[in-house]
mmCIF file of C-alpha atoms and ligand atoms in Angstrom:
data_model
loop_
_atom_site.group_PDB
_atom_site.id
_atom_site.type_symbol
_atom_site.label_atom_id
_atom_site.label_comp_id
_atom_site.label_asym_id
_atom_site.label_seq_id
_atom_site.Cartn_x
_atom_site.Cartn_y
_atom_site.Cartn_z
ATOM 1 C CA MET T 1 196.044 144.480 32.005
ATOM 2 C CA GLN T 2 197.644 141.160 32.834
ATOM 3 C CA ALA T 3 197.017 141.678 36.566
ATOM 4 C CA GLN T 4 193.373 142.602 35.846
ATOM 5 C CA ILE T 5 192.943 139.385 33.882
ATOM 6 C CA GLU T 6 194.625 137.298 36.562
ATOM 7 C CA ASN T 7 192.387 138.811 39.228
ATOM 8 C CA LEU T 8 189.287 138.232 37.122
ATOM 9 C CA VAL T 9 190.338 134.602 36.540
ATOM 10 C CA LYS T 10 190.899 134.175 40.275
ATOM 11 C CA LEU T 11 187.568 135.842 41.078
ATOM 12 C CA GLN T 12 185.744 133.558 38.671
ATOM 13 C CA SER T 13 187.342 130.430 40.080
ATOM 14 C CA VAL T 14 186.416 131.553 43.611
ATOM 15 C CA ASP T 15 182.857 132.321 42.479
ATOM 16 C CA LEU T 16 182.449 128.976 40.720
ATOM 17 C CA GLU T 17 183.667 127.156 43.811
ATOM 18 C CA ARG T 18 181.253 129.191 45.953
ATOM 19 C CA THR T 19 178.399 128.185 43.660
ATOM 20 C CA ARG T 20 179.439 124.531 43.805
ATOM 21 C CA LEU T 21 179.623 124.560 47.614
ATOM 22 C CA THR T 22 176.332 126.433 47.964
ATOM 23 C CA LEU T 23 174.577 123.852 45.771
ATOM 24 C CA ALA T 24 176.242 121.004 47.671
ATOM 25 C CA LEU T 25 175.124 122.522 50.983
ATOM 26 C CA ARG T 26 171.587 122.877 49.680
ATOM 27 C CA ALA T 27 171.530 119.225 48.560
ATOM 28 C CA LEU T 28 172.705 117.830 51.907
ATOM 29 C CA PRO T 29 169.359 117.846 53.790
ATOM 30 C CA ALA T 30 167.835 115.781 50.958
ATOM 31 C CA GLU T 31 170.294 112.949 51.719
ATOM 32 C CA VAL T 32 169.035 112.822 55.307
ATOM 33 C CA ALA T 33 165.409 113.118 54.218
ATOM 34 C CA GLN T 34 165.800 110.213 51.804
ATOM 35 C CA ALA T 35 167.389 107.993 54.448
ATOM 36 C CA GLU T 36 164.607 108.969 56.875
ATOM 37 C CA ALA T 37 161.952 108.083 54.312
ATOM 38 C CA GLU T 38 163.596 104.703 53.660
ATOM 39 C CA LEU T 39 163.688 103.961 57.384
ATOM 40 C CA ALA T 40 160.057 105.033 57.823
ATOM 41 C CA ALA T 41 158.994 102.715 54.981
ATOM 42 C CA ALA T 42 160.932 99.805 56.525
ATOM 43 C CA GLU T 43 159.348 100.510 59.926
ATOM 44 C CA ARG T 44 155.912 100.509 58.326
ATOM 45 C CA HIS T 45 156.691 97.229 56.593
ATOM 46 C CA SER T 46 157.921 95.700 59.860
ATOM 47 C CA GLY T 47 154.779 96.911 61.644
ATOM 48 C CA GLU T 48 152.607 95.307 58.988
ATOM 49 C CA ALA T 49 154.530 92.022 59.273
ATOM 50 C CA SER T 50 154.075 92.080 63.043
ATOM 51 C CA ALA T 51 150.348 92.804 62.718
ATOM 52 C CA ALA T 52 149.916 89.932 60.243
ATOM 53 C CA LEU T 53 151.596 87.602 62.721
ATOM 54 C CA SER T 54 149.260 88.703 65.558
ATOM 55 C CA ARG T 55 146.221 88.274 63.316
ATOM 56 C CA GLU T 56 147.331 84.750 62.462
ATOM 57 C CA GLU T 57 147.821 83.931 66.139
ATOM 58 C CA SER T 58 144.375 85.165 67.141
ATOM 59 C CA LEU T 59 142.869 83.233 64.236
ATOM 60 C CA ARG T 60 144.513 80.084 65.619
ATOM 61 C CA THR T 61 143.236 80.779 69.158
ATOM 62 C CA ARG T 62 139.712 81.038 67.737
ATOM 63 C CA LEU T 63 140.167 77.828 65.702
ATOM 64 C CA ASP T 64 141.445 76.062 68.846
ATOM 65 C CA ARG T 65 138.299 77.055 70.732
ATOM 66 C CA GLU T 66 136.021 75.964 67.871
ATOM 67 C CA VAL T 67 137.777 72.588 67.504
ATOM 68 C CA ALA T 68 137.371 71.981 71.244
ATOM 69 C CA THR T 69 133.660 72.889 71.067
ATOM 70 C CA HIS T 70 133.049 70.461 68.181
ATOM 71 C CA ARG T 71 134.975 67.677 69.955
ATOM 72 C CA GLN T 72 132.972 68.250 73.197
ATOM 73 C CA LYS T 73 129.712 68.118 71.232
ATOM 74 C CA ALA T 74 130.819 64.821 69.628
ATOM 75 C CA VAL T 75 131.549 63.396 73.112
ATOM 76 C CA ARG T 76 128.072 64.442 74.359
ATOM 77 C CA PHE T 77 126.387 62.903 71.287
ATOM 78 C CA ARG T 78 128.283 59.624 71.856
ATOM 79 C CA ALA T 79 126.947 59.586 75.427
ATOM 80 C CA GLN T 80 123.423 60.004 74.014
ATOM 81 C CA LEU T 81 123.899 56.857 71.905
ATOM 82 C CA ASP T 82 123.667 54.862 75.165
ATOM 83 C CA VAL T 83 120.231 56.188 75.925
ATOM 84 C CA VAL T 84 118.515 56.396 72.493
ATOM 85 C CA LYS T 85 115.351 54.375 72.156
ATOM 86 C CA THR T 86 114.871 53.882 68.395
ATOM 87 C CA PRO T 87 117.140 53.164 65.416
ATOM 88 C CA GLU T 88 115.957 56.478 63.905
ATOM 89 C CA GLN T 89 117.177 58.328 66.990
ATOM 90 C CA ALA T 90 120.460 56.387 66.822
ATOM 91 C CA ASN T 91 120.847 57.362 63.144
ATOM 92 C CA ALA T 92 120.217 61.000 63.890
ATOM 93 C CA VAL T 93 122.750 61.007 66.715
ATOM 94 C CA GLU T 94 125.334 59.167 64.552
ATOM 95 C CA HIS T 95 124.786 61.815 61.912
ATOM 96 C CA GLU T 96 125.477 64.591 64.483
ATOM 97 C CA ILE T 97 128.622 62.814 65.690
ATOM 98 C CA ALA T 98 129.906 62.523 62.102
ATOM 99 C CA PHE T 99 129.182 66.204 61.471
ATOM 100 C CA GLU T 100 130.936 67.436 64.663
ATOM 101 C CA THR T 101 133.945 65.182 64.021
ATOM 102 C CA SER T 102 134.362 66.282 60.425
ATOM 103 C CA GLU T 103 134.026 69.948 61.421
ATOM 104 C CA ALA T 104 136.700 69.480 64.089
ATOM 105 C CA ASP T 105 139.003 67.784 61.504
ATOM 106 C CA ARG T 106 138.415 70.511 58.948
ATOM 107 C CA LEU T 107 139.222 73.260 61.467
ATOM 108 C CA GLU T 108 142.363 71.411 62.585
ATOM 109 C CA ASN T 109 143.551 71.394 58.980
ATOM 110 C CA GLU T 110 142.950 75.136 58.878
ATOM 111 C CA GLU T 111 145.017 75.466 62.038
ATOM 112 C CA PHE T 112 147.830 73.552 60.394
ATOM 113 C CA ALA T 113 147.747 75.829 57.360
ATOM 114 C CA SER T 114 147.762 78.813 59.725
ATOM 115 C CA LEU T 115 150.863 77.441 61.489
ATOM 116 C CA GLU T 116 152.645 77.226 58.138
ATOM 117 C CA ARG T 117 151.687 80.828 57.386
ATOM 118 C CA THR T 118 153.015 81.868 60.787
ATOM 119 C CA GLU T 119 156.358 80.286 60.033
ATOM 120 C CA ALA T 120 156.657 82.297 56.816
ATOM 121 C CA GLN T 121 155.473 85.452 58.607
ATOM 122 C CA GLU T 122 158.065 85.020 61.346
ATOM 123 C CA THR T 123 160.809 84.811 58.729
ATOM 124 C CA ALA T 124 159.417 87.924 57.011
ATOM 125 C CA LEU T 125 159.198 89.799 60.315
ATOM 126 C CA ALA T 126 162.784 88.923 61.239
ATOM 127 C CA ALA T 127 163.966 90.154 57.825
ATOM 128 C CA ALA T 128 161.911 93.354 58.150
ATOM 129 C CA ARG T 129 163.339 94.034 61.616
ATOM 130 C CA ALA T 130 166.889 93.458 60.388
ATOM 131 C CA GLN T 131 166.195 95.903 57.556
ATOM 132 C CA VAL T 132 164.932 98.511 60.051
ATOM 133 C CA GLU T 133 168.062 98.079 62.127
ATOM 134 C CA SER T 134 170.410 98.418 59.186
ATOM 135 C CA LEU T 135 168.577 101.475 57.813
ATOM 136 C CA ALA T 136 168.552 103.089 61.264
ATOM 137 C CA SER T 137 172.305 102.716 61.573
ATOM 138 C CA ALA T 138 172.745 103.951 57.983
ATOM 139 C CA LEU T 139 170.642 107.010 58.856
ATOM 140 C CA GLU T 140 172.845 107.776 61.852
ATOM 141 C CA LYS T 141 175.952 107.584 59.675
ATOM 142 C CA ILE T 142 174.385 109.820 57.027
ATOM 143 C CA ARG T 143 173.315 112.330 59.674
ATOM 144 C CA SER T 144 176.804 112.652 61.106
ATOM 145 C CA ARG T 145 178.423 112.720 57.673
ATOM 146 C CA VAL T 146 176.006 115.444 56.548
ATOM 147 C CA ALA T 147 176.625 117.455 59.719
ATOM 148 C CA LEU T 148 180.376 117.221 59.130
ATOM 149 C CA ARG T 149 180.006 118.232 55.469
ATOM 150 C CA GLN T 150 177.837 121.179 56.476
ATOM 151 C CA GLN T 151 180.540 122.351 58.849
ATOM 152 C CA GLU T 152 183.280 121.885 56.268
ATOM 153 C CA HIS T 153 181.370 123.551 53.444
ATOM 154 C CA THR T 154 180.362 126.461 55.652
ATOM 155 C CA ALA T 155 183.981 127.007 56.698
ATOM 156 C CA GLU T 156 185.194 126.741 53.073
ATOM 157 C CA LEU T 157 182.522 129.211 51.998
ATOM 158 C CA ALA T 158 183.641 131.682 54.647
ATOM 159 C CA THR T 159 187.215 131.414 53.355
ATOM 160 C CA LEU T 160 186.072 131.877 49.755
ATOM 161 C CA ASN T 161 183.923 134.872 50.682
ATOM 162 C CA ALA T 162 186.926 136.491 52.323
ATOM 163 C CA GLU T 163 189.050 135.784 49.221
ATOM 164 C CA ARG T 164 186.322 137.243 47.041
ATOM 165 C CA GLU T 165 186.138 140.428 49.092
ATOM 166 C CA ALA T 166 189.920 140.735 48.857
ATOM 167 C CA ILE T 167 190.040 140.301 45.064
ATOM 168 C CA ARG T 168 187.118 142.466 44.005
ATOM 169 C CA PRO T 169 188.640 145.850 44.971
ATOM 170 C CA LEU T 170 191.671 144.991 42.804
ATOM 171 C CA ILE T 171 189.526 144.865 39.651
ATOM 172 C CA GLU T 172 188.441 147.962 37.747
ATOM 173 C CA PRO T 173 184.780 148.725 38.530
ATOM 174 C CA GLU T 174 183.873 148.799 34.841
ATOM 175 C CA TRP T 175 185.099 145.204 34.328
ATOM 176 C CA LEU T 176 183.586 144.127 37.615
ATOM 177 C CA ILE T 177 180.124 145.378 36.651
ATOM 178 C CA ARG T 178 180.269 143.535 33.337
ATOM 179 C CA TYR T 179 181.635 140.414 34.986
ATOM 180 C CA ASP T 180 178.860 140.431 37.624
ATOM 181 C CA ARG T 181 176.131 140.975 35.035
ATOM 182 C CA LEU T 182 177.412 138.140 32.804
ATOM 183 C CA SER T 183 178.005 135.754 35.719
ATOM 184 C CA GLY T 184 174.474 136.386 36.887
ATOM 185 C CA SER T 185 172.925 135.653 33.501
ATOM 186 C CA ARG T 186 175.299 133.027 32.043
ATOM 187 C CA GLY T 187 176.920 131.398 35.053
ATOM 188 C CA THR T 188 180.366 132.642 34.019
ATOM 189 C CA GLY T 189 181.480 136.154 33.069
ATOM 190 C CA LEU T 190 184.904 135.325 31.787
ATOM 191 C CA ALA T 191 186.014 132.900 29.086
ATOM 192 C CA ARG T 192 189.446 131.795 27.980
ATOM 193 C CA VAL T 193 190.190 131.761 24.251
ATOM 194 C CA ASP T 194 191.423 128.389 23.202
ATOM 195 C CA ASN T 195 192.222 127.381 19.624
ATOM 196 C CA GLN T 196 190.864 130.764 18.459
ATOM 197 C CA GLN T 197 187.527 129.866 20.039
ATOM 198 C CA CYS T 198 185.624 131.312 22.993
ATOM 199 C CA THR T 199 185.540 128.479 25.562
ATOM 200 C CA GLY T 200 182.254 129.905 26.854
ATOM 201 C CA CYS T 201 180.217 129.527 23.672
ATOM 202 C CA ARG T 202 182.565 127.724 21.241
ATOM 203 C CA MET T 203 182.325 130.495 18.657
ATOM 204 C CA GLY T 204 185.478 131.375 16.745
ATOM 205 C CA VAL T 205 187.117 134.775 17.221
ATOM 206 C CA ARG T 206 188.117 137.002 14.340
ATOM 207 C CA PRO T 207 191.849 137.017 13.440
ATOM 208 C CA GLN T 208 192.288 140.618 14.513
ATOM 209 C CA MET T 209 190.734 139.868 17.924
ATOM 210 C CA TRP T 210 192.905 136.803 18.227
ATOM 211 C CA ASN T 211 195.970 138.986 17.744
ATOM 212 C CA GLN T 212 194.756 141.555 20.281
ATOM 213 C CA LEU T 213 193.997 138.816 22.772
ATOM 214 C CA ARG T 214 197.460 137.386 22.348
ATOM 215 C CA GLU T 215 198.856 140.805 23.117
ATOM 216 C CA GLY T 216 197.120 140.563 26.489
ATOM 217 C CA GLU T 217 193.943 142.537 25.852
ATOM 218 C CA LEU T 218 190.660 141.811 27.526
ATOM 219 C CA LEU T 219 187.922 141.774 24.864
ATOM 220 C CA THR T 220 184.269 140.863 24.557
ATOM 221 C CA CYS T 221 183.029 137.747 22.750
ATOM 222 C CA ASP T 222 180.888 138.873 19.773
ATOM 223 C CA SER T 223 178.644 135.899 20.280
ATOM 224 C CA CYS T 224 178.041 135.408 24.040
ATOM 225 C CA GLY T 225 179.306 138.709 25.428
ATOM 226 C CA ARG T 226 181.691 137.097 27.916
ATOM 227 C CA LEU T 227 184.980 138.809 28.695
ATOM 228 C CA LEU T 228 187.623 137.054 26.603
ATOM 229 C CA TYR T 229 191.260 136.583 27.526
ATOM 230 C CA TRP T 230 194.180 134.538 26.329
ATOM 231 C CA ASP T 231 196.288 132.519 28.725
ATOM 232 C CA PRO T 232 199.854 132.025 27.437
ATOM 233 C CA ALA T 233 200.362 129.247 29.981
ATOM 234 C CA MET T 234 197.640 127.249 28.242
ATOM 235 C CA ALA T 235 199.126 127.676 24.754
ATOM 236 C CA PRO T 236 200.673 124.524 23.345
ATOM 237 C CA ALA T 237 204.458 124.569 23.710
ATOM 238 C CA PRO T 238 206.437 124.263 20.495
ATOM 239 C CA LYS T 239 207.122 120.625 19.854
ATOM 240 C CA ALA T 240 210.667 119.503 20.471
ATOM 241 C CA PRO T 241 211.811 116.680 18.247
ATOM 242 C CA GLN T 242 211.625 113.573 20.358
ATOM 243 C CA PRO T 243 213.588 110.414 19.729
ATOM 244 C CA GLU T 244 211.144 107.841 18.594
ATOM 245 C CA HIS T 245 210.880 104.939 20.939
ATOM 246 C CA THR T 246 211.044 101.824 18.825
ATOM 247 C CA PRO T 247 210.997 98.287 20.141
ATOM 248 C CA ALA T 248 213.837 97.503 17.757
ATOM 249 C CA ALA T 249 215.692 95.466 20.347
ATOM 250 C CA ARG T 250 213.063 92.791 20.096
ATOM 251 C CA PRO T 251 213.465 90.734 16.939
ATOM 252 C CA ARG T 252 210.346 90.751 14.851
ATOM 253 C CA ILE T 253 208.785 87.395 14.388
ATOM 254 C CA GLN T 254 208.051 86.927 10.749
ATOM 255 C CA LYS T 255 204.925 85.189 9.723
ATOM 256 C CA PRO T 256 205.702 82.166 7.623
ATOM 257 C CA HIS T 257 204.569 82.525 4.060
ATOM 258 C CA GLN T 258 201.562 80.478 3.280
ATOM 259 C CA ALA T 259 202.420 77.825 0.773
ATOM 260 C CA GLY T 260 200.598 78.188 -2.456
ATOM 261 C CA ALA T 261 199.119 81.576 -1.533
HETATM 262 ZN ZN1 LIG K 1 181.550 133.454 23.615
#
């Protein structure tokens, strides 16, 4: 019986490790996908920053042209002042000159504001590009780490599968069937009894069962149905009297009595 129990314990530990590795393997592609998504978002952000910068530059080119047009018109109107015949005409031309000049000034102020925006956009673009670079190198590292893990996990799984195939024939088919059914439905098929409790479901075992278990029997938990066993190696060793370690060497400092208390 003891060998059966040991083999079942070994089988369960191999199976649990297989489950852990299988889940870990399944989770690995998500790490790459997340890093890819982060990089894609940073690239989008950098593209938007670059587009904003281009838009600002073409706005300034247009403003430049408009300022020049207004200044040229002002120059032409000033030339007309030399040839006007009446004060009314002179007034009208002066009015045009004032309008063209103020338009040119207004647009130049806009250009200045645009230059300030460009400065901020250039800083943002540089930061966005640096972010893209750092995420791209992070992605490469994650890809190679994931590839390595996949290799390692796959190799470990192959080893565990071989161990599993070696252990299973050593276990009585009746126990194996029950173990497989319970593992499938509850995650584990076998539970150690600890402190007169099933470690699978925490329910207490009856005294008679406890005695049988301690004699090395493999039983079934009344509550969860798992195969129950007792592991003498896990039982607390009888306590040996230990010399108490006292810091007696160090003289105790006595608190002075409070006067009047
Ligand atoms: Zn149980």
